[in-house]
Amino acid sequence: MTWLSTSWPRVLELTWSHLLLSLPAILLGIMVAVPLGRIASRWPRPGGIVLGAASLLYAIPALPLLIIIPFLFGFPQRSPTTLVVALGVYAAAVLVRTSADAFTSIDSKVRESAIATGHSAGAMFWRVDLPLAVPVLVSGIRVVTVSTVGLVTISALIGVPSLGTLFTDGFQRGITAEVITGILAVIVVACVLDAICVVIGRKLTPWSHTRSQPKRTHEPAGEAKA
Amino acid sequence: MSMFLEAFTWLADSAAWMGATSIGHRLGQHLIITMIVVGIAAAIALPVGIAIGHTGRGRGFVIAAAGAARAVPTLGLLTILALAMGIGITAPIVALIVLAVPPLLAGTYAGIENVERTTIDAARAAGMNEFQIIVHVELPLAAHVILGGFRSATLQVIATATLAAYVSDSGLGRYIFAGLKSRDYPQMLAGALLVAALAILIDLGLSVLQRMVRRSVEPRMPRPRSRVAGPSLKGAS
């Protein structure tokens, strides 16, 4: 406690750096995984290759990936970019399967009706497929968010500051309170971001709860779909 | 790219293959740690997972444990235990067990729980007792899902055993940390490539095993995955 009372500005500062590393990585992962997942659900054969490659990529532990990526792409060692790209690749590798499942699970009747009412391919993606994929996508994004926030801590090992710095610094100086503060701070950040994902997911799918409450009594048949 | 050549030169250098810090020795350490940890974790997770999957009690506990394990930063757990238990191999092993139990538990529980209720009822009707149902019906049918949990736990352990080199002188992660400290990039990259190759090989091996086990039970099953009656069955259990 005494440690925290003097060092809380440092904890806040590191929390901020932590967010600046995690959020871009998560967003990068989403932006890569969603289109790839859509492609994989549409064309299963090349999709299977993408999913297989993603699962292999995910098998590589994070620290070696952090070491290999800068040499592969010519990034400077020990840079935040390396970390964001490595963890973004990781996030994408996990998310691509969920994303493929999300698009595959869309009812084909809904898509046929959308074609019948004159949706173009672009409109189909933005106005039909993507909104309907949101609930499953959000479940995957929540998993990725929590695990990315935890993984960012290894940035401290390559000298990029984040909440993980509290682990390495606390370990080297033997301050248990510092390490515990770090663990708690990471868990708090993960929980907050997770909650934000849930809220965003609800905002993006207003129909999913306005409907479930009143319709359950009138239309039990509608439940079979869920 | 030239750094990769240097890393391969480092790997090919006979000096890297000799003495107490040799690649063979470090690889052996990494594998032995992984086997010990996964073994102990399985001894804890399998009985508990089977009990929960079979009785359906304590499901919330598994879900909470799996979620919490995902949020706890592995490096934080390693350093806090190393501070508490001293530098050495004990702290990383305890940390690794803590991390390996949840995926194993989740896999075991999910595998057992997903066995078709009618199959279990049929076994019971045929006169099997609870123990026989678990050993002869649930475990064989759940084997590939349990192996899936085993696979993700093993990969998690291999990954974290790399980080364990930060608090103890063990495993392939040593090359990465030694290289980072002395800016010996070929050594660092070689260490990273070794761990990546090890993880990919083990993942591929386990996925082949998983597929074989799955194929050995699936033909006898009436396509369980595509059934529509799923929700009603779940409600009954």
Coordinates of C-alpha atoms in Angstrom, one line a residue:
Chain A
M1 CA 0.0 0.0 0.0
T2 CA 2.8 2.4 0.8
W3 CA 4.3 1.6 -2.5
L4 CA 1.1 2.5 -4.3
S5 CA 0.6 5.7 -2.4
T6 CA 3.8 7.1 -3.7
S7 CA 3.8 5.5 -7.1
W8 CA 0.3 5.8 -8.4
P9 CA 1.1 8.5 -11.0
R10 CA 3.5 6.0 -12.5
V11 CA 0.8 3.3 -12.5
L12 CA -1.6 5.6 -14.3
E13 CA 1.1 6.5 -16.8
L14 CA 1.8 2.8 -17.5
T15 CA -1.9 2.0 -17.7
W16 CA -2.1 4.7 -20.4
S17 CA 0.8 3.2 -22.3
H18 CA -0.8 -0.2 -21.9
L19 CA -4.0 1.0 -23.5
L20 CA -2.1 2.6 -26.3
L21 CA -0.5 -0.7 -27.1
S22 CA -3.5 -3.0 -26.6
L23 CA -6.2 -1.0 -28.4
P24 CA -4.4 -0.7 -31.7
A25 CA -3.5 -4.4 -31.6
I26 CA -7.1 -5.4 -30.9
L27 CA -8.4 -3.1 -33.7
L28 CA -5.7 -4.4 -36.1
G29 CA -6.8 -7.9 -35.3
I30 CA -10.5 -7.1 -35.9
M31 CA -9.8 -5.3 -39.2
V32 CA -7.7 -8.3 -40.5
A33 CA -9.9 -11.1 -39.1
V34 CA -13.4 -9.9 -40.2
P35 CA -12.8 -9.7 -43.9
L36 CA -10.7 -12.9 -43.8
G37 CA -13.5 -14.6 -41.9
R38 CA -16.0 -13.5 -44.4
I39 CA -13.9 -14.8 -47.3
A40 CA -13.3 -18.1 -45.4
S41 CA -17.1 -18.6 -44.9
R42 CA -17.8 -17.8 -48.5
W43 CA -15.1 -19.9 -50.1
P44 CA -14.5 -22.9 -47.8
R45 CA -11.5 -24.3 -49.7
P46 CA -9.1 -21.3 -49.6
G47 CA -10.9 -20.5 -46.3
G48 CA -9.7 -23.8 -44.8
I49 CA -6.1 -22.9 -45.7
V50 CA -6.5 -19.5 -44.1
L51 CA -7.9 -21.1 -40.9
G52 CA -5.2 -23.7 -40.8
A53 CA -2.5 -21.0 -41.2
A54 CA -4.1 -18.9 -38.5
S55 CA -4.1 -21.8 -36.1
L56 CA -0.5 -22.5 -36.8
L57 CA 0.4 -18.9 -36.3
Y58 CA -1.5 -18.9 -33.0
A59 CA 0.6 -21.9 -31.9
I60 CA 3.8 -19.7 -31.9
P61 CA 4.3 -18.3 -28.4
A62 CA 4.1 -14.5 -28.2
L63 CA 7.6 -13.7 -27.0
P64 CA 9.3 -15.5 -30.0
L65 CA 6.9 -13.9 -32.3
L66 CA 7.9 -10.5 -30.9
I67 CA 11.5 -11.3 -31.6
I68 CA 11.0 -12.7 -35.1
I69 CA 8.6 -10.0 -36.5
P70 CA 11.0 -7.1 -36.5
F71 CA 13.6 -9.1 -38.4
L72 CA 11.0 -10.3 -40.9
F73 CA 9.5 -6.8 -41.6
G74 CA 12.5 -4.7 -40.9
F75 CA 10.9 -2.9 -37.9
P76 CA 13.3 -1.5 -35.3
Q77 CA 13.8 -3.8 -32.3
R78 CA 12.1 -2.8 -29.0
S79 CA 9.5 -0.6 -30.7
P80 CA 5.8 -0.2 -30.0
T81 CA 5.1 -0.9 -33.6
T82 CA 6.6 -4.4 -33.3
L83 CA 4.4 -5.1 -30.4
V84 CA 1.2 -3.8 -32.0
V85 CA 1.8 -5.8 -35.2
A86 CA 2.8 -9.0 -33.3
L87 CA -0.2 -8.9 -31.0
G88 CA -2.5 -7.7 -33.9
V89 CA -1.4 -10.8 -35.9
Y90 CA -2.1 -12.9 -32.8
A91 CA -5.5 -11.4 -32.3
A92 CA -6.4 -11.9 -35.9
A93 CA -5.3 -15.5 -35.8
V94 CA -7.7 -16.2 -32.9
L95 CA -10.5 -14.1 -34.3
V96 CA -10.5 -15.4 -37.8
R97 CA -12.2 -18.6 -36.9
T98 CA -14.9 -17.0 -34.8
S99 CA -15.4 -14.5 -37.6
A100 CA -15.8 -17.3 -40.2
D101 CA -18.3 -19.0 -37.8
A102 CA -20.2 -15.7 -37.4
F103 CA -20.7 -15.3 -41.1
T104 CA -21.5 -19.0 -41.7
S105 CA -24.1 -19.0 -39.1
I106 CA -26.2 -16.4 -40.8
D107 CA -29.6 -17.8 -42.0
S108 CA -29.5 -18.3 -45.7
K109 CA -33.2 -17.3 -46.0
V110 CA -32.3 -13.8 -44.7
R111 CA -29.6 -13.5 -47.3
E112 CA -32.0 -14.6 -50.0
S113 CA -34.6 -12.1 -49.0
A114 CA -31.9 -9.4 -49.0
I115 CA -31.0 -10.4 -52.6
A116 CA -34.7 -10.4 -53.5
T117 CA -35.1 -6.9 -52.1
G118 CA -32.3 -5.7 -54.4
H119 CA -29.3 -5.5 -52.1
S120 CA -26.0 -5.2 -54.0
A121 CA -23.0 -7.3 -52.9
G122 CA -21.6 -4.3 -51.0
A123 CA -24.9 -3.5 -49.3
M124 CA -25.3 -7.1 -48.5
F125 CA -22.0 -7.1 -46.5
W126 CA -22.5 -3.8 -44.7
R127 CA -26.3 -3.9 -44.1
V128 CA -27.0 -7.7 -43.8
D129 CA -24.0 -9.9 -43.1
L130 CA -22.0 -7.7 -40.8
P131 CA -24.9 -6.6 -38.5
L132 CA -26.1 -10.2 -38.2
A133 CA -22.6 -11.4 -37.5
V134 CA -22.1 -8.9 -34.6
P135 CA -23.2 -11.0 -31.7
V136 CA -20.8 -13.9 -32.5
L137 CA -18.1 -11.5 -33.5
V138 CA -18.4 -9.7 -30.2
S139 CA -18.0 -12.9 -28.3
G140 CA -14.8 -13.6 -30.1
I141 CA -13.6 -10.0 -29.7
R142 CA -14.2 -10.2 -26.0
V143 CA -11.9 -13.2 -25.7
V144 CA -9.2 -11.5 -27.8
T145 CA -9.5 -8.3 -25.9
V146 CA -8.9 -10.0 -22.5
S147 CA -6.0 -12.1 -23.8
T148 CA -4.4 -9.2 -25.6
V149 CA -4.5 -7.0 -22.5
G150 CA -2.7 -9.8 -20.7
L151 CA -0.2 -10.4 -23.5
V152 CA 0.8 -6.8 -23.8
T153 CA 2.6 -7.1 -20.5
I154 CA 5.5 -9.0 -22.2
S155 CA 6.4 -5.7 -23.9
A156 CA 8.3 -5.0 -20.7
L157 CA 10.7 -7.9 -21.6
I158 CA 11.7 -6.2 -24.9
G159 CA 11.9 -2.8 -23.2
V160 CA 8.6 -1.2 -24.3
P161 CA 6.8 0.3 -21.2
S162 CA 3.4 -1.1 -20.3
L163 CA 1.8 -2.4 -17.1
G164 CA 4.2 -5.3 -17.5
T165 CA 7.0 -2.9 -16.5
L166 CA 5.6 -3.2 -13.0
F167 CA 6.4 -6.9 -13.1
T168 CA 9.9 -6.7 -14.4
D169 CA 10.7 -3.7 -12.2
G170 CA 9.0 -5.2 -9.1
F171 CA 10.8 -8.5 -9.7
Q172 CA 14.3 -6.9 -10.1
R173 CA 13.8 -4.7 -7.0
G174 CA 12.0 -7.3 -5.0
I175 CA 8.9 -5.1 -4.5
T176 CA 5.9 -7.6 -4.2
A177 CA 3.4 -4.8 -3.9
E178 CA 4.5 -3.5 -7.3
V179 CA 3.9 -6.8 -9.0
I180 CA 0.5 -7.3 -7.3
T181 CA -0.5 -3.8 -8.3
G182 CA 0.5 -4.7 -11.9
I183 CA -1.6 -7.9 -11.9
L184 CA -4.6 -6.1 -10.5
A185 CA -4.3 -3.2 -12.9
V186 CA -4.1 -5.6 -15.9
I187 CA -7.2 -7.4 -14.6
V188 CA -9.1 -4.1 -14.1
V189 CA -8.1 -2.9 -17.6
A190 CA -9.2 -6.2 -19.1
C191 CA -12.5 -6.2 -17.3
V192 CA -13.2 -2.5 -18.3
L193 CA -12.4 -3.2 -22.0
D194 CA -14.5 -6.4 -21.9
A195 CA -17.5 -4.4 -20.5
I196 CA -17.0 -1.8 -23.2
C197 CA -17.1 -4.6 -25.9
V198 CA -20.4 -5.8 -24.4
V199 CA -21.9 -2.3 -24.5
I200 CA -20.8 -1.7 -28.0
G201 CA -22.2 -5.1 -29.1
R202 CA -25.6 -4.2 -27.6
K203 CA -25.6 -0.8 -29.2
L204 CA -24.8 -2.3 -32.6
T205 CA -27.6 -4.9 -32.3
P206 CA -30.6 -2.9 -30.9
W207 CA -33.0 -5.5 -32.2
S208 CA -31.6 -8.4 -30.2
H209 CA -33.0 -7.1 -26.8
T210 CA -36.0 -4.9 -27.9
R211 CA -37.3 -8.0 -29.5
S212 CA -36.6 -10.7 -26.9
Q213 CA -38.6 -9.2 -24.1
P214 CA -42.1 -8.6 -25.6
K215 CA -42.0 -11.2 -28.3
R216 CA -41.2 -14.2 -26.2
T217 CA -44.8 -14.5 -25.0
H218 CA -46.4 -13.9 -28.4
E219 CA -44.1 -15.8 -30.7
P220 CA -42.5 -18.9 -29.2
A221 CA -41.7 -20.0 -32.7
G222 CA -39.2 -17.2 -33.1
E223 CA -37.1 -18.7 -30.4
A224 CA -36.1 -21.7 -32.4
K225 CA -33.8 -19.5 -34.4
A226 CA -31.8 -18.5 -31.3
Chain B
M1 CA 16.8 -11.1 -43.6
S2 CA 20.5 -11.5 -43.2
M3 CA 19.9 -11.8 -39.5
F4 CA 18.1 -15.0 -40.2
L5 CA 21.2 -16.3 -41.9
E6 CA 23.2 -15.3 -38.8
A7 CA 20.7 -17.0 -36.6
F8 CA 21.0 -20.2 -38.6
T9 CA 24.8 -19.9 -38.5
W10 CA 24.5 -19.6 -34.8
L11 CA 22.3 -22.7 -34.7
A12 CA 24.7 -24.7 -36.9
D13 CA 27.7 -23.7 -34.8
S14 CA 28.8 -26.7 -32.9
A15 CA 29.5 -24.5 -29.8
A16 CA 25.8 -24.1 -29.4
W17 CA 25.3 -27.8 -29.2
M18 CA 27.9 -28.5 -26.4
G19 CA 28.1 -28.0 -22.6
A20 CA 25.5 -27.2 -20.0
T21 CA 23.9 -24.4 -22.1
S22 CA 23.7 -26.5 -25.2
I23 CA 20.6 -26.5 -27.4
G24 CA 20.0 -30.2 -26.7
H25 CA 20.1 -29.6 -22.9
R26 CA 17.9 -26.5 -23.1
L27 CA 15.4 -28.3 -25.4
G28 CA 15.4 -31.3 -23.0
Q29 CA 14.7 -29.0 -20.0
H30 CA 11.9 -27.3 -21.9
L31 CA 10.3 -30.6 -22.8
I32 CA 10.7 -32.1 -19.4
I33 CA 9.2 -29.0 -17.7
T34 CA 6.3 -29.1 -20.1
M35 CA 5.7 -32.8 -19.5
I36 CA 5.9 -32.5 -15.7
V37 CA 3.5 -29.5 -15.7
V38 CA 1.0 -31.0 -18.1
G39 CA 1.1 -34.3 -16.2
I40 CA 0.4 -32.7 -12.8
A41 CA -2.2 -30.4 -14.3
A42 CA -3.9 -33.3 -15.9
A43 CA -3.9 -35.2 -12.6
I44 CA -5.8 -32.3 -11.1
A45 CA -8.0 -31.3 -14.0
L46 CA -9.1 -34.6 -15.4
P47 CA -10.9 -36.0 -12.3
V48 CA -12.5 -32.6 -11.5
G49 CA -13.5 -32.1 -15.1
I50 CA -15.0 -35.6 -15.4
A51 CA -16.9 -35.1 -12.1
I52 CA -18.3 -31.8 -13.3
G53 CA -19.1 -33.0 -16.8
H54 CA -20.7 -36.1 -15.5
T55 CA -22.8 -34.6 -12.8
G56 CA -23.4 -31.2 -14.4
R57 CA -22.6 -29.6 -11.0
G58 CA -20.0 -26.8 -10.7
R59 CA -20.3 -25.7 -14.3
G60 CA -20.2 -22.0 -13.3
F61 CA -16.9 -22.7 -11.5
V62 CA -15.2 -24.0 -14.7
I63 CA -16.4 -21.1 -16.8
A64 CA -15.3 -18.6 -14.1
A65 CA -11.9 -20.3 -13.8
A66 CA -11.3 -20.3 -17.5
G67 CA -12.2 -16.6 -17.8
A68 CA -10.1 -15.6 -14.9
A69 CA -7.1 -17.6 -16.2
R70 CA -7.3 -15.7 -19.4
A71 CA -7.2 -12.3 -17.7
V72 CA -4.3 -13.1 -15.3
P73 CA -1.1 -12.0 -17.1
T74 CA 1.3 -14.9 -17.2
L75 CA 4.4 -12.8 -16.7
G76 CA 2.8 -11.3 -13.6
L77 CA 2.0 -14.7 -12.1
L78 CA 5.6 -15.9 -12.9
T79 CA 7.2 -12.9 -11.2
I80 CA 5.0 -12.8 -8.1
L81 CA 5.6 -16.5 -7.5
A82 CA 9.3 -16.1 -8.1
L83 CA 9.3 -13.3 -5.5
A84 CA 7.4 -15.5 -3.1
M85 CA 9.2 -18.8 -3.6
G86 CA 12.7 -17.6 -4.6
I87 CA 14.6 -17.9 -7.9
G88 CA 14.6 -21.5 -9.2
I89 CA 12.5 -23.9 -11.0
T90 CA 9.7 -24.4 -8.4
A91 CA 8.0 -21.0 -8.9
P92 CA 7.7 -21.3 -12.7
I93 CA 6.4 -24.9 -12.4
V94 CA 3.7 -23.8 -9.9
A95 CA 2.8 -20.9 -12.2
L96 CA 2.7 -23.1 -15.2
I97 CA 0.4 -25.6 -13.4
V98 CA -2.0 -22.8 -12.5
L99 CA -2.1 -21.8 -16.1
A100 CA -2.5 -25.3 -17.5
V101 CA -5.3 -26.4 -15.3
P102 CA -8.1 -24.2 -16.7
P103 CA -7.9 -25.2 -20.4
L104 CA -7.6 -28.9 -19.4
L105 CA -10.6 -28.5 -17.1
A106 CA -12.6 -26.7 -19.7
G107 CA -11.8 -29.3 -22.4
T108 CA -12.6 -32.3 -20.1
Y109 CA -15.8 -30.8 -18.8
A110 CA -17.0 -29.7 -22.3
G111 CA -16.1 -33.1 -23.8
I112 CA -18.0 -35.1 -21.2
E113 CA -20.9 -32.8 -21.1
N114 CA -21.3 -32.9 -24.9
V115 CA -21.8 -36.6 -25.0
E116 CA -25.3 -37.3 -26.2
R117 CA -27.7 -37.7 -23.3
T118 CA -29.5 -40.6 -25.1
T119 CA -26.3 -42.5 -25.4
I120 CA -25.7 -42.3 -21.6
D121 CA -29.3 -43.2 -20.9
A122 CA -29.0 -46.2 -23.2
A123 CA -25.8 -47.3 -21.4
R124 CA -27.6 -46.9 -18.1
A125 CA -30.5 -48.9 -19.4
A126 CA -28.2 -51.6 -20.5
G127 CA -27.1 -52.0 -16.9
M128 CA -23.8 -50.1 -16.7
N129 CA -23.0 -48.4 -13.4
E130 CA -21.8 -44.8 -13.2
F131 CA -18.2 -45.8 -13.2
Q132 CA -18.6 -48.0 -16.3
I133 CA -20.5 -45.2 -18.0
I134 CA -17.6 -42.8 -17.4
V135 CA -14.9 -45.2 -18.5
H136 CA -16.6 -47.0 -21.4
V137 CA -19.0 -44.4 -22.8
E138 CA -18.2 -40.8 -21.8
L139 CA -14.4 -40.9 -21.9
P140 CA -14.1 -42.6 -25.3
L141 CA -16.7 -40.3 -26.9
A142 CA -15.2 -37.2 -25.2
A143 CA -11.6 -38.1 -26.0
H144 CA -11.0 -35.8 -28.9
V145 CA -12.5 -32.8 -27.1
I146 CA -10.4 -33.6 -24.0
L147 CA -7.3 -33.9 -26.3
G148 CA -8.2 -30.4 -27.6
G149 CA -8.0 -29.0 -24.1
F150 CA -4.7 -31.0 -23.6
R151 CA -3.4 -29.4 -26.8
S152 CA -4.2 -25.8 -25.8
A153 CA -2.8 -26.5 -22.3
T154 CA 0.4 -27.9 -23.8
L155 CA 0.9 -24.9 -26.1
Q156 CA 0.2 -22.5 -23.2
V157 CA 2.8 -24.3 -21.1
I158 CA 5.4 -24.3 -23.9
A159 CA 4.9 -20.6 -24.4
T160 CA 5.0 -19.7 -20.7
A161 CA 8.0 -22.0 -20.1
T162 CA 9.8 -19.6 -22.5
L163 CA 8.9 -16.7 -20.2
A164 CA 9.9 -18.8 -17.2
A165 CA 13.5 -18.3 -18.3
Y166 CA 13.1 -14.8 -17.1
V167 CA 13.0 -16.0 -13.5
S168 CA 15.0 -19.2 -13.7
D169 CA 17.9 -20.6 -15.6
S170 CA 15.9 -23.1 -17.7
G171 CA 14.5 -23.8 -21.1
L172 CA 14.9 -22.4 -24.6
G173 CA 13.8 -19.0 -23.4
R174 CA 17.3 -18.6 -21.9
Y175 CA 18.7 -17.8 -25.4
I176 CA 16.1 -15.1 -26.0
F177 CA 16.8 -13.4 -22.7
A178 CA 20.6 -13.8 -22.9
G179 CA 20.4 -12.4 -26.5
L180 CA 18.2 -9.5 -25.4
K181 CA 20.5 -8.6 -22.5
S182 CA 23.8 -8.7 -24.5
R183 CA 22.2 -7.5 -27.8
D184 CA 23.3 -10.8 -29.3
Y185 CA 20.6 -10.7 -32.0
P186 CA 21.6 -14.0 -33.8
Q187 CA 21.3 -15.9 -30.5
M188 CA 18.1 -14.2 -29.6
L189 CA 16.5 -14.9 -33.0
A190 CA 17.8 -18.5 -33.0
G191 CA 16.1 -19.0 -29.6
A192 CA 12.9 -17.5 -30.8
L193 CA 13.0 -19.7 -34.0
L194 CA 13.7 -22.8 -31.8
V195 CA 10.7 -22.1 -29.6
A196 CA 8.4 -21.3 -32.5
A197 CA 9.5 -24.5 -34.3
L198 CA 9.0 -26.6 -31.2
A199 CA 5.5 -25.1 -30.6
I200 CA 4.4 -25.7 -34.2
L201 CA 5.7 -29.3 -34.3
I202 CA 3.9 -30.2 -31.1
D203 CA 0.7 -28.5 -32.2
L204 CA 0.8 -30.3 -35.5
G205 CA 1.5 -33.6 -33.7
L206 CA -1.3 -33.2 -31.3
S207 CA -3.8 -32.1 -34.0
V208 CA -3.0 -35.2 -36.0
L209 CA -3.5 -37.3 -32.8
Q210 CA -6.8 -35.4 -32.1
R211 CA -8.1 -36.1 -35.6
M212 CA -7.2 -39.8 -35.3
V213 CA -9.0 -40.1 -32.0
R214 CA -12.0 -38.3 -33.4
R215 CA -12.2 -40.4 -36.5
S216 CA -12.1 -43.6 -34.3
V217 CA -15.4 -42.6 -32.6
E218 CA -17.2 -40.5 -35.2
P219 CA -18.4 -43.2 -37.6
R220 CA -20.3 -44.8 -34.8
M221 CA -22.1 -41.6 -34.0
P222 CA -25.2 -40.4 -35.8
R223 CA -23.9 -37.0 -36.9
P224 CA -24.3 -35.3 -33.5
R225 CA -23.1 -31.9 -34.6
S226 CA -25.9 -31.1 -37.1
R227 CA -28.8 -32.0 -34.9
V228 CA -31.5 -29.4 -34.3
A229 CA -32.7 -30.8 -31.0
G230 CA -29.7 -29.4 -29.2
P231 CA -31.3 -26.7 -27.0
S232 CA -34.1 -29.0 -25.7
L233 CA -31.5 -31.7 -24.8
K234 CA -29.4 -29.1 -23.0
G235 CA -32.5 -28.0 -21.0
A236 CA -33.1 -31.5 -19.9
S237 CA -29.6 -32.2 -18.5

